[in-house]
Short mmCIF file of C-alpha atoms (C1' of nucleotides) in Angstrom, two decimals:
data_model
loop_
_atom_site.label_atom_id
_atom_site.label_comp_id
_atom_site.label_asym_id
_atom_site.label_seq_id
_atom_site.Cartn_x
_atom_site.Cartn_y
_atom_site.Cartn_z
CA MET A 26 -60.49 69.66 0.48
CA THR A 27 -64.27 70.19 0.05
CA GLN A 28 -64.83 73.41 1.97
CA LEU A 29 -61.44 74.79 1.16
CA ASP A 30 -62.05 74.88 -2.54
CA ALA A 31 -62.83 78.53 -2.74
CA ALA A 32 -62.06 78.71 -6.47
CA SER A 33 -65.59 77.57 -7.54
CA PRO A 34 -67.99 78.20 -4.57
CA ARG A 35 -70.97 78.37 -6.88
CA LEU A 36 -70.92 74.49 -7.64
CA GLY A 37 -71.99 73.49 -4.17
CA ARG A 38 -69.67 70.59 -3.43
CA ARG A 39 -67.05 69.68 -5.85
CA ARG A 40 -66.04 66.25 -6.62
CA ASP A 41 -63.89 65.54 -3.43
CA HIS A 42 -62.06 62.35 -4.39
CA SER A 43 -62.67 61.13 -0.71
CA ARG A 44 -63.58 57.63 -1.80
CA ASP A 45 -60.58 57.24 -4.14
CA PRO A 46 -58.50 55.09 -1.66
CA GLU A 47 -61.17 52.63 -1.02
CA ILE A 48 -61.92 52.29 -4.78
CA LEU A 49 -58.15 51.93 -5.78
CA ASN A 50 -57.58 49.53 -2.94
CA ALA A 51 -60.55 47.36 -4.17
CA ALA A 52 -58.99 47.44 -7.67
CA LEU A 53 -55.80 46.22 -6.25
CA GLU A 54 -57.36 43.46 -4.44
CA VAL A 55 -59.39 42.28 -7.47
CA LEU A 56 -56.12 42.53 -9.64
CA ALA A 57 -54.36 40.39 -7.30
CA GLU A 58 -56.92 37.70 -7.28
CA GLU A 59 -58.16 37.73 -10.69
CA GLY A 60 -55.62 39.46 -12.97
CA TYR A 61 -56.13 42.31 -15.35
CA ASP A 62 -58.38 40.44 -17.75
CA GLY A 63 -60.26 38.54 -15.16
CA MET A 64 -61.07 41.86 -13.32
CA THR A 65 -64.31 43.63 -14.20
CA VAL A 66 -65.24 47.10 -13.34
CA ASP A 67 -68.41 45.67 -11.58
CA MET A 68 -66.14 43.63 -9.22
CA VAL A 69 -64.21 46.60 -8.13
CA ALA A 70 -67.42 48.66 -7.82
CA ALA A 71 -69.02 46.05 -5.73
CA ARG A 72 -66.07 45.47 -3.48
CA ALA A 73 -65.66 49.29 -2.74
CA LYS A 74 -69.42 49.41 -2.34
CA ALA A 75 -69.66 52.14 -5.07
CA GLY A 76 -71.75 52.40 -8.07
CA LYS A 77 -69.90 51.73 -11.46
CA ALA A 78 -71.06 55.14 -12.59
CA THR A 79 -68.92 56.64 -9.72
CA LEU A 80 -65.87 55.00 -11.01
CA TYR A 81 -66.42 56.28 -14.62
CA ARG A 82 -66.91 59.74 -13.24
CA ARG A 83 -63.45 59.69 -11.96
CA TRP A 84 -61.56 57.43 -14.33
CA PRO A 85 -62.16 57.57 -18.18
CA SER A 86 -61.55 53.70 -18.57
CA LYS A 87 -60.74 50.59 -16.84
CA GLY A 88 -57.08 50.83 -18.00
CA GLU A 89 -56.60 54.38 -16.46
CA LEU A 90 -58.07 53.06 -13.35
CA VAL A 91 -55.71 50.23 -13.04
CA ILE A 92 -52.66 52.36 -13.74
CA ASP A 93 -53.73 54.89 -11.04
CA ALA A 94 -54.16 52.06 -8.59
CA VAL A 95 -50.68 50.97 -9.34
CA VAL A 96 -49.09 54.36 -9.06
CA CYS A 97 -50.87 54.83 -5.81
CA MET A 98 -49.56 51.56 -4.37
CA LYS A 99 -46.23 53.02 -3.63
CA ARG A 100 -46.58 54.30 -0.09
CA GLY A 101 -46.63 52.02 3.09
CA ASP A 102 -44.00 49.71 2.09
CA ILE A 103 -40.42 50.98 2.68
CA ASP A 104 -39.18 54.30 4.15
CA LEU A 105 -36.07 54.95 2.02
CA GLY A 106 -34.92 57.72 4.33
CA ASN A 107 -34.86 55.56 7.38
CA LEU A 108 -33.08 52.31 6.53
CA PRO A 109 -31.57 50.06 9.21
CA ASP A 110 -27.91 50.77 9.95
CA THR A 111 -26.51 47.88 11.98
CA GLY A 112 -22.73 48.17 10.94
CA THR A 113 -22.63 45.02 8.86
CA LEU A 114 -24.21 44.16 5.44
CA ARG A 115 -25.65 41.01 6.68
CA GLY A 116 -27.20 42.84 9.45
CA ASP A 117 -28.68 45.43 7.43
CA LEU A 118 -30.09 43.04 4.81
CA VAL A 119 -31.60 40.94 7.53
CA ALA A 120 -33.19 43.91 9.32
CA MET A 121 -35.07 44.61 6.28
CA ILE A 122 -36.98 41.49 6.69
CA LYS A 123 -40.00 42.37 8.59
CA PRO A 124 -43.43 40.74 8.61
CA ARG A 125 -44.97 44.00 7.58
CA THR A 126 -42.54 44.32 4.61
CA ILE A 127 -42.90 40.64 3.52
CA GLU A 128 -46.70 41.05 3.51
CA GLU A 129 -46.70 44.21 1.59
CA SER A 130 -44.12 42.87 -0.81
CA GLU A 131 -46.09 39.54 -1.57
CA ARG A 132 -49.27 41.58 -2.23
CA LYS A 133 -47.42 43.76 -4.80
CA LEU A 134 -46.05 40.60 -6.47
CA GLN A 135 -49.49 39.14 -6.63
CA VAL A 136 -50.80 42.38 -8.40
CA MET A 137 -47.82 42.13 -10.65
CA ALA A 138 -48.68 38.56 -11.59
CA GLY A 139 -52.12 39.74 -12.64
CA LEU A 140 -50.75 42.46 -14.64
CA MET A 141 -48.21 40.76 -16.56
CA SER A 142 -49.95 39.91 -19.73
CA ALA A 143 -51.45 43.35 -19.87
CA VAL A 144 -48.03 44.96 -19.70
CA ALA A 145 -47.21 43.97 -23.15
CA ARG A 146 -50.02 46.06 -24.44
CA SER A 147 -49.36 49.12 -22.37
CA PRO A 148 -45.99 50.77 -22.05
CA GLU A 149 -47.53 53.24 -19.54
CA LEU A 150 -48.59 50.26 -17.23
CA ALA A 151 -45.06 48.74 -17.56
CA GLU A 152 -43.59 52.15 -16.46
CA ALA A 153 -46.07 52.40 -13.41
CA ILE A 154 -45.24 48.80 -12.30
CA ASN A 155 -41.49 49.41 -12.55
CA ARG A 156 -41.88 52.65 -10.40
CA ALA A 157 -44.00 51.40 -7.91
CA ILE A 158 -42.85 47.77 -7.37
CA ILE A 159 -39.53 46.90 -8.86
CA GLU A 160 -37.32 49.90 -8.47
CA PRO A 161 -37.90 50.65 -4.75
CA ARG A 162 -36.73 47.26 -3.74
CA ALA A 163 -33.50 47.48 -5.87
CA GLU A 164 -32.79 50.98 -4.59
CA VAL A 165 -32.72 49.75 -1.09
CA ASN A 166 -30.24 47.17 -1.92
CA ARG A 167 -28.15 49.60 -3.73
CA ILE A 168 -27.85 51.95 -0.72
CA LEU A 169 -27.09 49.13 1.58
CA LEU A 170 -24.26 47.71 -0.81
CA ARG A 171 -22.90 51.28 -1.16
CA ARG A 172 -22.46 51.72 2.47
CA ALA A 173 -20.76 48.42 2.82
CA ILE A 174 -18.23 49.54 0.15
CA ASP A 175 -17.91 52.82 1.97
CA ARG A 176 -17.12 51.30 5.36
CA GLY A 177 -14.57 48.88 3.54
CA GLU A 178 -16.51 45.78 4.43
CA ILE A 179 -16.69 44.56 0.73
CA ALA A 180 -14.69 45.21 -2.34
CA ALA A 181 -15.32 48.40 -4.22
CA ASP A 182 -15.45 46.80 -7.53
CA ILE A 183 -18.36 44.55 -6.95
CA ASP A 184 -21.27 44.79 -9.45
CA ILE A 185 -23.77 46.68 -7.52
CA GLU A 186 -26.24 47.12 -10.16
CA THR A 187 -26.59 43.48 -10.70
CA LEU A 188 -26.36 42.24 -7.13
CA SER A 189 -29.12 44.59 -5.93
CA MET A 190 -31.41 42.85 -8.32
CA ILE A 191 -30.84 39.43 -7.15
CA THR A 192 -33.28 39.30 -4.30
CA PRO A 193 -36.08 41.21 -6.10
CA SER A 194 -35.85 38.90 -9.20
CA MET A 195 -35.57 35.64 -7.08
CA ALA A 196 -38.65 36.75 -4.97
CA ALA A 197 -40.56 37.74 -8.18
CA TYR A 198 -39.72 34.37 -9.81
CA ARG A 199 -40.68 32.50 -6.72
CA THR A 200 -44.06 34.14 -6.48
CA LEU A 201 -44.85 34.40 -10.11
CA VAL A 202 -43.57 31.20 -11.60
CA LEU A 203 -43.03 28.83 -8.69
CA LYS A 204 -46.00 29.88 -6.76
CA ARG A 205 -44.17 29.45 -3.35
CA PRO A 206 -44.11 31.89 -0.61
CA VAL A 207 -41.61 34.38 -0.08
CA ASP A 208 -41.05 34.13 3.62
CA ARG A 209 -38.27 34.86 6.06
CA GLU A 210 -36.57 31.52 5.65
CA PHE A 211 -36.41 31.93 1.68
CA LEU A 212 -35.00 35.63 2.11
CA ILE A 213 -32.38 34.52 4.59
CA THR A 214 -31.26 31.75 2.24
CA MET A 215 -30.95 34.30 -0.61
CA ILE A 216 -28.84 36.44 1.58
CA ASP A 217 -26.54 33.75 3.13
CA ASN A 218 -26.13 31.42 0.11
CA VAL A 219 -26.12 33.89 -2.73
CA VAL A 220 -25.72 37.60 -2.00
CA LEU A 221 -23.04 37.44 0.80
CA PRO A 222 -20.92 34.76 -0.99
CA ALA A 223 -21.13 36.87 -4.22
CA VAL A 224 -19.72 39.95 -2.58
CA GLY A 225 -16.93 37.82 -0.85
CA LEU A 226 -18.19 37.59 2.66
CA ARG A 227 -18.10 34.02 4.28
CA ARG A 228 -17.23 30.81 2.65
CA MET B 9 -49.84 7.51 -39.55
CA THR B 10 -52.76 7.63 -42.07
CA GLN B 11 -52.09 4.47 -43.94
CA LEU B 12 -50.68 2.58 -41.11
CA ASP B 13 -53.73 2.84 -39.13
CA ALA B 14 -54.97 -0.65 -39.58
CA ALA B 15 -57.23 -0.76 -36.58
CA SER B 16 -60.21 0.91 -38.30
CA PRO B 17 -59.75 0.50 -42.17
CA ARG B 18 -63.44 1.06 -42.57
CA LEU B 19 -63.47 4.67 -41.81
CA GLY B 20 -61.66 5.60 -45.00
CA ARG B 21 -59.12 8.18 -43.77
CA ARG B 22 -59.12 8.78 -39.93
CA ARG B 23 -58.31 12.14 -38.41
CA ASP B 24 -54.52 12.40 -39.00
CA HIS B 25 -53.46 15.27 -36.99
CA SER B 26 -51.02 16.21 -39.61
CA ARG B 27 -51.68 19.88 -39.19
CA ASP B 28 -51.48 19.94 -35.37
CA PRO B 29 -47.77 21.37 -35.42
CA GLU B 30 -48.87 24.38 -37.46
CA ILE B 31 -51.85 25.08 -35.34
CA LEU B 32 -49.97 24.68 -32.16
CA ASN B 33 -47.12 26.75 -33.41
CA ALA B 34 -49.66 29.51 -34.47
CA ALA B 35 -51.18 29.38 -31.00
CA LEU B 36 -47.49 29.84 -29.46
CA GLU B 37 -46.96 32.81 -31.67
CA VAL B 38 -50.23 34.49 -30.80
CA LEU B 39 -49.78 33.77 -27.12
CA ALA B 40 -46.33 35.47 -27.16
CA GLU B 41 -47.72 38.50 -28.92
CA GLU B 42 -51.15 38.97 -27.42
CA GLY B 43 -51.22 36.98 -24.10
CA TYR B 44 -53.76 34.37 -23.08
CA ASP B 45 -56.87 36.85 -23.01
CA GLY B 46 -55.81 38.87 -25.91
CA MET B 47 -55.63 35.53 -27.97
CA THR B 48 -58.69 34.69 -29.98
CA VAL B 49 -59.26 31.38 -31.48
CA ASP B 50 -59.93 33.08 -34.83
CA MET B 51 -56.49 34.68 -34.72
CA VAL B 52 -54.91 31.18 -34.16
CA ALA B 53 -57.02 29.60 -37.07
CA ALA B 54 -56.21 32.51 -39.58
CA ARG B 55 -52.46 32.31 -38.78
CA ALA B 56 -52.40 28.55 -39.28
CA LYS B 57 -54.60 29.06 -42.34
CA ALA B 58 -57.17 26.55 -40.87
CA GLY B 59 -60.77 26.83 -40.10
CA LYS B 60 -61.90 27.52 -36.59
CA ALA B 61 -64.06 24.41 -36.80
CA THR B 62 -60.89 22.36 -37.48
CA LEU B 63 -59.43 23.50 -34.16
CA TYR B 64 -62.53 22.65 -32.41
CA ARG B 65 -62.65 19.13 -34.05
CA ARG B 66 -59.20 18.54 -32.25
CA TRP B 67 -59.34 20.42 -28.88
CA PRO B 68 -62.50 20.83 -26.88
CA SER B 69 -61.71 24.41 -25.85
CA LYS B 70 -59.27 27.29 -26.00
CA GLY B 71 -57.97 26.40 -22.75
CA GLU B 72 -57.16 22.74 -23.70
CA LEU B 73 -55.53 24.03 -26.98
CA VAL B 74 -53.24 26.33 -25.00
CA ILE B 75 -52.28 23.73 -22.63
CA ASP B 76 -51.41 21.38 -25.46
CA ALA B 77 -49.35 24.05 -27.20
CA VAL B 78 -47.38 24.60 -24.15
CA VAL B 79 -46.69 21.04 -23.39
CA CYS B 80 -45.58 20.42 -27.08
CA MET B 81 -43.16 23.44 -26.77
CA LYS B 82 -40.54 21.46 -24.89
CA ARG B 83 -38.52 19.95 -27.80
CA GLY B 84 -35.90 21.83 -29.68
CA ASP B 85 -34.26 23.70 -26.83
CA ILE B 86 -31.93 21.80 -24.81
CA ASP B 87 -30.74 18.24 -25.09
CA LEU B 88 -30.18 17.03 -21.50
CA GLY B 89 -28.12 14.07 -22.53
CA ASN B 90 -25.59 16.03 -24.52
CA LEU B 91 -24.38 18.76 -22.26
CA PRO B 92 -20.95 20.50 -22.61
CA ASP B 93 -18.14 19.05 -20.63
CA THR B 94 -15.23 21.47 -20.86
CA GLY B 95 -13.62 20.50 -17.40
CA THR B 96 -14.36 23.73 -15.61
CA LEU B 97 -17.73 25.17 -14.38
CA ARG B 98 -17.34 28.56 -16.10
CA GLY B 99 -16.54 26.68 -19.25
CA ASP B 100 -19.57 24.58 -19.15
CA LEU B 101 -21.80 27.60 -18.21
CA VAL B 102 -20.48 29.63 -21.04
CA ALA B 103 -20.77 26.85 -23.46
CA MET B 104 -24.43 26.60 -22.83
CA ILE B 105 -24.78 30.33 -24.40
CA LYS B 106 -25.72 29.57 -27.92
CA PRO B 107 -27.57 31.89 -30.13
CA ARG B 108 -30.06 29.10 -30.81
CA THR B 109 -30.65 28.55 -27.23
CA ILE B 110 -31.00 32.19 -26.46
CA GLU B 111 -33.46 32.70 -29.01
CA GLU B 112 -35.71 29.64 -28.04
CA SER B 113 -35.48 30.73 -24.39
CA GLU B 114 -36.54 34.32 -25.04
CA ARG B 115 -39.54 32.91 -27.13
CA LYS B 116 -40.49 30.73 -24.20
CA LEU B 117 -40.31 33.64 -21.81
CA GLN B 118 -42.54 35.74 -24.05
CA VAL B 119 -45.10 32.96 -24.12
CA MET B 120 -44.76 32.69 -20.32
CA ALA B 121 -45.45 36.47 -19.88
CA GLY B 122 -48.84 35.99 -21.86
CA LEU B 123 -49.90 33.13 -19.66
CA MET B 124 -48.83 34.75 -16.52
CA SER B 125 -52.45 35.85 -15.39
CA ALA B 126 -54.18 32.84 -16.75
CA VAL B 127 -51.96 30.67 -14.50
CA ALA B 128 -53.76 31.79 -11.51
CA ARG B 129 -56.92 30.43 -12.73
CA SER B 130 -55.61 27.06 -14.12
CA PRO B 131 -53.46 24.76 -12.04
CA GLU B 132 -53.11 22.52 -15.02
CA LEU B 133 -51.57 25.38 -17.03
CA ALA B 134 -49.12 26.09 -14.29
CA GLU B 135 -47.94 22.54 -14.24
CA ALA B 136 -47.47 22.52 -17.96
CA ILE B 137 -45.53 25.66 -17.97
CA ASN B 138 -43.23 24.60 -15.06
CA ARG B 139 -42.49 21.32 -16.97
CA ALA B 140 -41.89 22.93 -20.35
CA ILE B 141 -40.10 26.20 -19.54
CA ILE B 142 -38.93 26.47 -15.98
CA GLU B 143 -37.62 23.13 -15.03
CA PRO B 144 -35.41 22.23 -18.06
CA ARG B 145 -33.31 25.31 -17.48
CA ALA B 146 -32.81 24.67 -13.77
CA GLU B 147 -32.03 20.99 -14.38
CA VAL B 148 -29.15 21.72 -16.62
CA ASN B 149 -27.59 24.14 -14.11
CA ARG B 150 -28.09 21.48 -11.31
CA ILE B 151 -26.14 18.98 -13.43
CA LEU B 152 -23.35 21.26 -14.19
CA LEU B 153 -22.90 22.17 -10.45
CA ARG B 154 -23.12 18.65 -9.40
CA ARG B 155 -20.31 17.73 -11.72
CA ALA B 156 -18.21 20.75 -10.50
CA ILE B 157 -18.55 19.24 -7.05
CA ASP B 158 -17.67 15.70 -8.08
CA ARG B 159 -14.30 16.95 -9.67
CA GLY B 160 -13.72 18.99 -6.65
CA GLU B 161 -13.87 22.33 -8.34
CA ILE B 162 -16.31 23.63 -5.81
CA ALA B 163 -17.19 23.14 -2.25
CA ALA B 164 -19.66 20.14 -1.67
CA ASP B 165 -21.94 22.05 0.63
CA ILE B 166 -23.04 24.81 -1.79
CA ASP B 167 -26.71 25.21 -2.26
CA ILE B 168 -27.27 23.64 -5.62
CA GLU B 169 -30.98 24.06 -5.40
CA THR B 170 -31.00 27.77 -5.14
CA LEU B 171 -27.84 28.61 -7.18
CA SER B 172 -29.35 26.54 -10.17
CA MET B 173 -32.18 28.95 -10.22
CA ILE B 174 -30.17 32.20 -10.39
CA THR B 175 -29.77 32.44 -13.92
CA PRO B 176 -33.31 31.23 -14.93
CA SER B 177 -34.94 33.80 -12.46
CA MET B 178 -32.82 36.72 -13.48
CA ALA B 179 -33.52 35.96 -17.04
CA ALA B 180 -37.13 35.77 -16.57
CA TYR B 181 -37.13 38.94 -14.57
CA ARG B 182 -35.27 40.68 -17.24
CA THR B 183 -37.65 39.67 -19.99
CA LEU B 184 -40.97 39.84 -17.98
CA VAL B 185 -40.43 42.96 -15.92
CA LEU B 186 -37.54 44.98 -17.37
CA LYS B 187 -38.28 44.23 -20.93
CA ARG B 188 -34.56 44.17 -21.68
CA PRO B 189 -32.96 41.39 -24.01
CA VAL B 190 -31.43 38.32 -22.48
CA ASP B 191 -28.21 38.41 -24.58
CA ARG B 192 -24.81 36.90 -24.24
CA GLU B 193 -23.42 39.91 -22.39
CA PHE B 194 -26.16 39.71 -19.79
CA LEU B 195 -25.65 36.06 -19.26
CA ILE B 196 -21.88 36.36 -18.94
CA THR B 197 -22.31 39.02 -16.39
CA MET B 198 -24.52 36.70 -14.30
CA ILE B 199 -22.05 33.93 -14.55
CA ASP B 200 -19.00 36.05 -13.57
CA ASN B 201 -20.49 38.59 -11.16
CA VAL B 202 -22.93 36.27 -9.43
CA VAL B 203 -22.82 32.51 -9.85
CA LEU B 204 -19.07 31.92 -9.81
CA PRO B 205 -18.30 34.33 -6.96
CA ALA B 206 -21.29 32.67 -4.84
CA VAL B 207 -19.64 29.24 -5.33
CA GLY B 208 -16.30 30.59 -4.30
CA LEU B 209 -14.55 30.65 -7.55
CA ARG B 210 -12.66 33.92 -8.33
CA ARG B 211 -12.70 37.13 -6.27
"C1'" DC C 20 -66.05 7.81 -61.91
"C1'" DG C 21 -68.76 7.55 -57.68
"C1'" DT C 22 -68.67 8.04 -52.87
"C1'" DA C 23 -67.37 9.17 -48.23
"C1'" DT C 24 -64.88 12.02 -45.48
"C1'" DC C 25 -62.38 16.00 -44.06
"C1'" DC C 26 -61.36 20.57 -44.84
"C1'" DG C 27 -61.47 26.09 -44.79
"C1'" DA C 28 -64.62 29.65 -44.72
"C1'" DA C 29 -68.39 32.01 -43.19
"C1'" DA C 30 -72.72 32.58 -41.06
"C1'" DC C 31 -74.81 32.23 -36.61
"C1'" DT C 32 -75.82 32.02 -31.43
"C1'" DG C 33 -75.40 33.14 -26.63
"C1'" DT C 34 -72.78 35.32 -23.12
"C1'" DT C 35 -69.94 38.58 -21.16
"C1'" DG C 36 -68.17 42.82 -20.00
"C1'" DA C 37 -66.87 48.01 -20.99
"C1'" DG C 38 -69.10 52.08 -20.89
"C1'" DT C 39 -73.48 54.93 -20.56
"C1'" DT C 40 -77.90 56.60 -18.89
"C1'" DC C 41 -81.29 57.15 -15.59
"C1'" DC C 42 -83.51 57.51 -11.08
"C1'" DG C 43 -84.42 57.61 -6.24
"C1'" DT C 44 -81.80 59.14 -2.23
"C1'" DA C 45 -78.53 61.21 0.89
"C1'" DT C 46 -76.09 65.31 2.20
"C1'" DA C 47 -74.41 69.85 2.38
"C1'" DT C 48 -75.41 74.65 2.11
"C1'" DA C 49 -78.27 78.53 2.76
"C1'" DT D 28 -87.00 73.75 4.82
"C1'" DA D 29 -85.47 74.40 -0.18
"C1'" DT D 30 -81.95 73.66 -3.66
"C1'" DA D 31 -78.27 71.74 -5.82
"C1'" DT D 32 -75.09 68.08 -6.24
"C1'" DA D 33 -73.00 63.59 -6.09
"C1'" DC D 34 -74.04 59.19 -4.82
"C1'" DG D 35 -75.35 53.86 -5.18
"C1'" DG D 36 -77.78 50.87 -7.99
"C1'" DA D 37 -79.89 49.11 -11.70
"C1'" DA D 38 -81.25 48.88 -16.50
"C1'" DC D 39 -79.49 49.64 -20.76
"C1'" DT D 40 -76.33 49.52 -25.44
"C1'" DC D 41 -72.91 47.73 -28.15
"C1'" DA D 42 -69.01 45.17 -29.45
"C1'" DA D 43 -66.12 41.14 -29.01
"C1'" DC D 44 -65.51 36.53 -28.66
"C1'" DA D 45 -66.10 31.32 -27.52
"C1'" DG D 46 -68.37 27.77 -29.52
"C1'" DT D 47 -71.59 25.67 -33.37
"C1'" DT D 48 -73.49 24.88 -37.51
"C1'" DT D 49 -73.78 24.77 -42.52
"C1'" DC D 50 -71.89 24.28 -46.99
"C1'" DG D 51 -69.13 24.07 -51.14
"C1'" DG D 52 -64.88 22.22 -52.50
"C1'" DA D 53 -61.02 19.15 -52.29
"C1'" DT D 54 -58.92 14.57 -51.76
"C1'" DA D 55 -58.25 9.65 -51.02
"C1'" DC D 56 -60.17 5.26 -51.90
"C1'" DG D 57 -62.60 1.43 -54.40
#
DNA sequence: CGTATCCGAAACTGTTGAGTTCCGTATATA
DNA sequence: TATATACGGAACTCAACAGTTTCGGATACG
């Protein structure tokens, strides 16, 4: 981006944003560990090995930095265009449980825990969290449930909207409130003891 | 309590704690509105029409005050010894939905949202929250499910532990994350579209 | 009525952290 | 090599807040 910016050649090198990822990632780490109010800009700068002034050259305030960090967290988690297709609902749901996904998901929930109290004061932040953390997980379940309906595996009148939120909410509750790990065993239990029975499979 | 404290008559009137409820209640209100870090001791004092010094005469720190407020929040919500007994699981679950209960429950969740980020730094607080907010709700459901098993309404091998947490987690998620109201309609949907199907009733 | 005690209010202290400024250095361009 | 720019780092300002102290007034008790 640096040398391609022909629009203003006079300014020598323009701000290149090349260190944004490190900084935003450092912000997420501190957020997960300390929460929004426990996080200081100095902590983020130190962890990213950047000067505090550098952060303020890019973001006007701590709040904007945090929102940007949450927004940029989306990627790396789930590829919506390449979901498993095993032929059964259970197969699809279980196939979504990968160590990589679990790890990423737990990290997101930790960040969310840290942001919880700040959310009340910033609708913008609430929106960013919903878009980056909540919605993607529910969307996957919606798609898998819809496919199961299409192939006639489950009844067409089940409540997709509600059922697609069971796993995300139970996982959030488990991390935020119960402080217990969202591991493979937990997720399998949710699938076999709640979701599948609720759509009429098994039992 | 004042005049009954015969153990130390020499001290004139002892500290009587008569204003504790107002103060603790003010603390809960501010917590729900501002969160732990947004709450200042001055705010609590002002709302309780008390002097800040009075608060510090009773509690050694802001943290202790908050923990005490959460611990004393228990009462008023649910009477565990007097649960509805309608003869069916659905009847019992629906009978638990009372405006008073909903209101109290939503308030508790607001307080919890405000405490979320502070919880990470204080295991004592986490324990208090679990005892005062989380556990009571799950306990009710456990009892109702166990009774349904005893009367043969549902299978004996259902996962009580998991199923009793569905409504509390979905409610928490809805308040904390989705910022939508936990009303009667929502709770009925949870019962009819998730819990009952999952235990093998209906569908 | 005098005295002891607790109260609310307000002034005060010390610390922490957001946001700013400054400076010496590294780097890219020419 | 000379110049311009952004960088990391550190020192700074300023406001907010936890916790303390002080004081004048209310209230109970003898």
